[in-house]
Every structure is written in structure tokens, then in C-alpha cells.
N, CA, C and O of each residue as an XYZ file, in Angstrom:
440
protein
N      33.168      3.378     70.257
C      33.336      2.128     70.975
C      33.548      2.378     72.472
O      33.132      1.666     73.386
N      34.174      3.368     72.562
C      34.796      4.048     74.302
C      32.909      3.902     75.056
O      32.567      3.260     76.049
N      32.153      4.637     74.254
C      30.737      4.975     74.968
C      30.414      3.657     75.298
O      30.493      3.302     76.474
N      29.946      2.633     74.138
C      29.507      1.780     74.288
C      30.114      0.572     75.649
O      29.421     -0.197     76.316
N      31.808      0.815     75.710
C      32.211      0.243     76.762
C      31.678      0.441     77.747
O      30.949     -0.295     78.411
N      32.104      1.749     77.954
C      31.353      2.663     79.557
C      29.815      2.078     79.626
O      29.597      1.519     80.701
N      28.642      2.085     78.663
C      27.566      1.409     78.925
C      27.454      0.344     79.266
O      26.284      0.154     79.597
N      28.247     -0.796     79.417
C      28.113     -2.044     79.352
C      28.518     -2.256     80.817
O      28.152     -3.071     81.663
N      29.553     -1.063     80.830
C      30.272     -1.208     82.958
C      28.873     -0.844     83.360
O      28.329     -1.471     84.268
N      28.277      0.105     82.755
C      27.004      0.480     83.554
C      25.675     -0.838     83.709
O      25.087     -1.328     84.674
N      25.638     -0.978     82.734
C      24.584     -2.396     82.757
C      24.730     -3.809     83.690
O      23.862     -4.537     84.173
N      26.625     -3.892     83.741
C      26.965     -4.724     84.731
C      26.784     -4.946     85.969
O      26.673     -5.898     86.742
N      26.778     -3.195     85.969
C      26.810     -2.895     87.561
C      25.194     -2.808     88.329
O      25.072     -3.080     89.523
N      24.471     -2.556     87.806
C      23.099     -2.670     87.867
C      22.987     -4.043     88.150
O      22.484     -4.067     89.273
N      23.160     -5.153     87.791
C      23.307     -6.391     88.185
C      24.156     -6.945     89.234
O      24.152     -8.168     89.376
N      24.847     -6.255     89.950
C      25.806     -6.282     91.182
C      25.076     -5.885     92.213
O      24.613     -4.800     91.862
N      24.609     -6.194     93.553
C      23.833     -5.465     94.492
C      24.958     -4.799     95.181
O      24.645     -3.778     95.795
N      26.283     -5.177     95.215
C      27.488     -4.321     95.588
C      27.075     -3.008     95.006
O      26.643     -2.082     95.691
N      27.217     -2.974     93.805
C      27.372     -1.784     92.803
C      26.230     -0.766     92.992
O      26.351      0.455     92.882
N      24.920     -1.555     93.342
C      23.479     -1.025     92.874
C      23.465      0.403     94.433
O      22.939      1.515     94.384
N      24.290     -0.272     95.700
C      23.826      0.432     96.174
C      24.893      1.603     96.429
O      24.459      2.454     97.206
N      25.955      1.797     96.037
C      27.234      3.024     95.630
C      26.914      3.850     94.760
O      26.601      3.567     93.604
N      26.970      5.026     95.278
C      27.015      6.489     94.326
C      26.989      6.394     92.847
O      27.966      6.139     92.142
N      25.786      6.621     92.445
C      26.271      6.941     90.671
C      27.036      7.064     90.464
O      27.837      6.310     89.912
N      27.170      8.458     90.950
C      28.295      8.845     90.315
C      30.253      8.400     90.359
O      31.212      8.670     89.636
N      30.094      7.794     91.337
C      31.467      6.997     91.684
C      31.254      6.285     90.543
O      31.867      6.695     89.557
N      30.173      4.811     90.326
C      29.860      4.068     89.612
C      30.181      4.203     87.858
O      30.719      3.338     87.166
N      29.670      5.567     87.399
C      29.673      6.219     86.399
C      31.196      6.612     86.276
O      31.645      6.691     85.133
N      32.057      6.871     87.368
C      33.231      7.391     86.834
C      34.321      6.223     86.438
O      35.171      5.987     85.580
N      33.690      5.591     87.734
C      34.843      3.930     87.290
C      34.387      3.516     85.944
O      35.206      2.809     85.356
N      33.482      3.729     85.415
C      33.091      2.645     83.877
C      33.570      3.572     82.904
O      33.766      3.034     81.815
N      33.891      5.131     82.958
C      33.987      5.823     82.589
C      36.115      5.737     82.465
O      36.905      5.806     81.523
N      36.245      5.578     83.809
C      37.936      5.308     83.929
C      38.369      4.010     82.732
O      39.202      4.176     81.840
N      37.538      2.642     82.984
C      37.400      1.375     82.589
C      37.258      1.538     80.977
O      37.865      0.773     80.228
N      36.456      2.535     80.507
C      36.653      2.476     78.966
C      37.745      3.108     78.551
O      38.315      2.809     77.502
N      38.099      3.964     79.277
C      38.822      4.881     78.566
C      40.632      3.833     78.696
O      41.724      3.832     78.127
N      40.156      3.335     79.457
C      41.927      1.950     79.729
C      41.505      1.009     78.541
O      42.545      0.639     77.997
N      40.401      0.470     77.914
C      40.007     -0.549     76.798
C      40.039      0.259     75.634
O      40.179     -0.344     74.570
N      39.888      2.102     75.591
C      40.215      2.627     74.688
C      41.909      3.140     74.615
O      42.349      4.212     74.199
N      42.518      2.171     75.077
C      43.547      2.657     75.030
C      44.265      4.475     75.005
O      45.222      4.957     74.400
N      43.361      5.004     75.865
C      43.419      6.351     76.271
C      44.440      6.661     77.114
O      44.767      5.867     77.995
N      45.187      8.080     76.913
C      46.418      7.797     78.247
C      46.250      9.263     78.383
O      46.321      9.982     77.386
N      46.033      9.737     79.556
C      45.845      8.928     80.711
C      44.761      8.492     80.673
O      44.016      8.966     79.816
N      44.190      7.326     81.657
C      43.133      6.799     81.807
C      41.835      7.816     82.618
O      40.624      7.679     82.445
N      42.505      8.811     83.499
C      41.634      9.095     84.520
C      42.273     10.879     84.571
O      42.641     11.471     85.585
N      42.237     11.491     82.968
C      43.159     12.364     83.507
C      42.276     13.968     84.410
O      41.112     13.993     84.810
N      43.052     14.831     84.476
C      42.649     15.324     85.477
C      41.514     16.148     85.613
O      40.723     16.191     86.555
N      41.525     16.971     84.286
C      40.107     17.167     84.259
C      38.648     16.809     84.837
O      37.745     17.426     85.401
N      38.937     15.213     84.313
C      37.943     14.678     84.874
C      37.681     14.321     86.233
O      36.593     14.331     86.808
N      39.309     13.865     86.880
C      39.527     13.755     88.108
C      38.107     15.135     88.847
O      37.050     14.690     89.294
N      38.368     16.624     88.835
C      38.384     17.663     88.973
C      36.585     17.602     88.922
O      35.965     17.906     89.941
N      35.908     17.220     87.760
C      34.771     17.746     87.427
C      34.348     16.559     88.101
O      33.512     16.864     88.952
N      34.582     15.317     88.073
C      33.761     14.442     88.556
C      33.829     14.362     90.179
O      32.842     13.913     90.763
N      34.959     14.781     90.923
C      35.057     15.338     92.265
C      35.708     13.638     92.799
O      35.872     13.233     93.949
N      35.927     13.038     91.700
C      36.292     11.719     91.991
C      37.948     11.608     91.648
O      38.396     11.922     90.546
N      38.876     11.058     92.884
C      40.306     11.004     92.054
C      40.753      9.709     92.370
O      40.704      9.244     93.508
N      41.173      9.138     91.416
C      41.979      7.846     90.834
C      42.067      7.173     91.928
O      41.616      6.039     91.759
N      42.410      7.339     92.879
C      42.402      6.332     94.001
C      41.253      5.852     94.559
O      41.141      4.679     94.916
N      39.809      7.223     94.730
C      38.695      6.751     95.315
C      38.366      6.209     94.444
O      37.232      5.888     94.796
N      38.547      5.681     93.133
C      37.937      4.463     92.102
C      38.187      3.731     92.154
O      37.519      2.820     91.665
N      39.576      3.463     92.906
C      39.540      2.158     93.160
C      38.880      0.820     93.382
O      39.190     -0.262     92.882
N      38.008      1.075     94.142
C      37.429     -0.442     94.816
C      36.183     -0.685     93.799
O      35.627     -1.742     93.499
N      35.897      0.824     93.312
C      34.673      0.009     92.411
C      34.765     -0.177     91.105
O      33.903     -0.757     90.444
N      36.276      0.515     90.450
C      36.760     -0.082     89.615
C      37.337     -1.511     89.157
O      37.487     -1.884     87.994
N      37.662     -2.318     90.479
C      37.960     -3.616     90.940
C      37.128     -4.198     90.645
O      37.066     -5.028     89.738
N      36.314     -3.851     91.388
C      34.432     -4.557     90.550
C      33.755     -4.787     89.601
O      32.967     -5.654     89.223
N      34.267     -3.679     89.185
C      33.364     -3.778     87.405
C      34.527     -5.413     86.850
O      34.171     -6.572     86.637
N      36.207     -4.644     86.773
C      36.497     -5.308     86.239
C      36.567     -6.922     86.550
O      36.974     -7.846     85.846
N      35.980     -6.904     87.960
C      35.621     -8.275     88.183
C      34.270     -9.088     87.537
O      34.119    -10.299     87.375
N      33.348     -7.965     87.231
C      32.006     -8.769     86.666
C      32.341     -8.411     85.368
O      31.261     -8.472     84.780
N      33.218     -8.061     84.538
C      33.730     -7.953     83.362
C      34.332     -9.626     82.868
O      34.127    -10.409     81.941
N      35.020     -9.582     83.889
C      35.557    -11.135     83.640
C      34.689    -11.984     83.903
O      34.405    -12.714     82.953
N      34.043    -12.204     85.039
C      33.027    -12.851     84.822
C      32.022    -13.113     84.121
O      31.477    -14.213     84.215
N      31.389    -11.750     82.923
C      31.182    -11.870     81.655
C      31.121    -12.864     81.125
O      30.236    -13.631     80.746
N      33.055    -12.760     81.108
C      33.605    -13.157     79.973
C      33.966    -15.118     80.018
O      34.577    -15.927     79.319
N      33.188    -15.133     81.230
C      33.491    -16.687     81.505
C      32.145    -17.606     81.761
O      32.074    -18.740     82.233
N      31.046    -16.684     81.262
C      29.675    -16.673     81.087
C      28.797    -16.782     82.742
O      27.666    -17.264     82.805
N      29.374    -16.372     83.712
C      29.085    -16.405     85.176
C      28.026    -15.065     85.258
O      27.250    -15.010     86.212
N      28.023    -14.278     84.502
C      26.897    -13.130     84.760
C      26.000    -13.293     83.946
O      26.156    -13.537     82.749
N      24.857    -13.157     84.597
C      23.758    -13.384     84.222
C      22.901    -12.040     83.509
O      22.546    -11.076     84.187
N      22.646    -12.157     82.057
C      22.038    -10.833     81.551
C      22.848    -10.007     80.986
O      22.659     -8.791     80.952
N      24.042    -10.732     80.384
C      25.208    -10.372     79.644
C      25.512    -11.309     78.480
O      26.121    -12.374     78.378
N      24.707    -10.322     77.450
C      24.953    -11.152     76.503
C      25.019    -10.237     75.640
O      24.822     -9.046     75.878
N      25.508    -11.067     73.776
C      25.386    -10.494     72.744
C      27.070     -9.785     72.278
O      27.816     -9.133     73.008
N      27.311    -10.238     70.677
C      28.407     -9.706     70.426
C      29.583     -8.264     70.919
O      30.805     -8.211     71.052
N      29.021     -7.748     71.001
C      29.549     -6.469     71.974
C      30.175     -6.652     73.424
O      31.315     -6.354     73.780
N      29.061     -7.262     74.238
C      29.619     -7.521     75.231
C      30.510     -8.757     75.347
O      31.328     -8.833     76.264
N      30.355     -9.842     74.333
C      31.101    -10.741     74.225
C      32.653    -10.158     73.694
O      33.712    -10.243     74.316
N      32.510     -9.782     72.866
C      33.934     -8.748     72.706
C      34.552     -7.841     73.853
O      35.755     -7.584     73.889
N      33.723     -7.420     74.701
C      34.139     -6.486     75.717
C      34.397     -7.341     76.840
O      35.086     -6.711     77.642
N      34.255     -7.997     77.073
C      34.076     -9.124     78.216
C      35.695     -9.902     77.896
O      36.538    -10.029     78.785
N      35.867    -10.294     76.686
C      37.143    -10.741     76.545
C      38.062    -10.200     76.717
O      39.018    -10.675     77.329
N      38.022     -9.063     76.224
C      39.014     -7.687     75.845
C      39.656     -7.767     77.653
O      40.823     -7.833     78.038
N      38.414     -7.728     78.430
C      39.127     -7.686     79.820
C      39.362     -8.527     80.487
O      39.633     -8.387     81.679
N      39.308     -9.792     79.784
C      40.077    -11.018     80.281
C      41.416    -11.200     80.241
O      42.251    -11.848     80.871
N      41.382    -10.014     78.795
C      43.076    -10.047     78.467
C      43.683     -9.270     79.582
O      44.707     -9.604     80.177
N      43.012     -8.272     79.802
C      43.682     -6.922     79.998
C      43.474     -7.158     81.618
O      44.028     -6.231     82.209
N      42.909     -8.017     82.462
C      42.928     -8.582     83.582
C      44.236     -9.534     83.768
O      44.770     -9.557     84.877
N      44.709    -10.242     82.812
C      45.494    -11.084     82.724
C      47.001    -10.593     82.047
O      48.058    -11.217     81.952
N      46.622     -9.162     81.606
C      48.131     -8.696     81.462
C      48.596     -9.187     80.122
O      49.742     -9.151     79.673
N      47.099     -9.827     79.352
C      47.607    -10.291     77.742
C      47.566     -9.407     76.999
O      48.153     -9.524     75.924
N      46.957     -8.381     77.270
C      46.214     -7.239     75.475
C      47.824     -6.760     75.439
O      48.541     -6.395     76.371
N      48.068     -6.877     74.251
C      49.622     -6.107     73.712
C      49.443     -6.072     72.413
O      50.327     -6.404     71.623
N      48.113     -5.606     72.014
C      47.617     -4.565     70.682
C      48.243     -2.996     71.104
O      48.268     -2.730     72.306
N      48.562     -2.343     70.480
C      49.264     -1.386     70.038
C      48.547     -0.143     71.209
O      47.360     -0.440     71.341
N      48.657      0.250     71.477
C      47.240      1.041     72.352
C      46.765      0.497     73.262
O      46.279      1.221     74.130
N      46.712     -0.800     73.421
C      45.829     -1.277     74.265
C      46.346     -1.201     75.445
O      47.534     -0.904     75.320
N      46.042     -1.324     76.565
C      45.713     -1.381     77.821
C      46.965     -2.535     78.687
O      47.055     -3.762     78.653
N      47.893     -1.363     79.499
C      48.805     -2.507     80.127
C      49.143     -2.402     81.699
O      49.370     -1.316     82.231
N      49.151     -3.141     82.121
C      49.555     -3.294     83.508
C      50.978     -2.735     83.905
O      51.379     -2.834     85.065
């Protein structure tokens, strides 16, 4: 489910002209940070990856902001080319977790 998240930040972002024109690989690490917080993973961004991806937690910031902004927007049917059970599930998931609701066991908290 973690992969499939991370694909869906990716598909989003392709639809963002913000997104389209920022580093893959930044791009790839934020959706990559973003599943691993919906997979209730801890740490979210740990260091390893920090290390290999040459990307650290702070420079994800702004385009992590993003995703999870066209995430919600998803989820409120404002993006266009986002569809289908999966993403409808994923799209909510970060309505919660934007809003500080998910308090499933694992899940993802502010």
C-alpha cells in the first residue's frame, strides 16, 4: 500500500505545473516521505534515506506541502485526473491526516 501511495504523490504531481518543473528527484523523495507518514512508518524520513537521496527533511519541505495540498484537493474532487477507489481512499486518508483526525493506531500525527 506504502508503493502505491508514493505513486499516486507521483501522478499528482505531474498534474501540478509547480511540481512538473522541480527536481525528480526532490519530487520522488517528498511522495516517498508522504507514504511512508500514511504508512504509519516512524521515522518518516529516516536517515538513510535522508543520506542516499542527498535530500534532508527540511529541503522537503515546500514540496512536501504540495503534494499534501493536491492530496486534499483530491480529496474534495478539485483535481482533475484523480480518480478511482485507491486514490479516493488516499485522498481522504490525507484529509484526515491534514486535519489532525487519523488516530488509527499507526497512523499519522501531527
Amino acid at each position: 500500500l506504502r508503493d502505491a501511495f508514493a505513486w499516486k504523490f507521483l501522478d499528482a504531481a505531474l498534474l501540478d505545473e509547480g511540481l512538473v518543473v522541480t527536481r525528480p528527484s526532490l519530487v520522488a523523495a517528498a511522495a516517498a516521505l508522504l507514504a511512508n507518514r500514511l504508512a504509519g512508518c516512524q521515522p518518516e524520513w529516516p536517515d538513510t534515506l535522508a543520506r542516499l537521496s542527498t535530500h534532508s527533511r527540511e529541503s522537503l519541505r515546500p514540496c512536501v506541502s504540495r503534494l499534501e495540498e493536491l492530496a486534499v484537493m483530491a480529496g474534495t474532487g478539485n483535481l482533475v485526473g484523480t480518480t478511482g477507489p485507491l486514490f479516493n481512499f488516499w485522498s481522504m486518508r490525507m484529509v484526515l491526516v491534514h486535519e489532525g483526525r487519523d488516530r488509527r493506531p499507526g497512523g499519522a500525527r501531527r
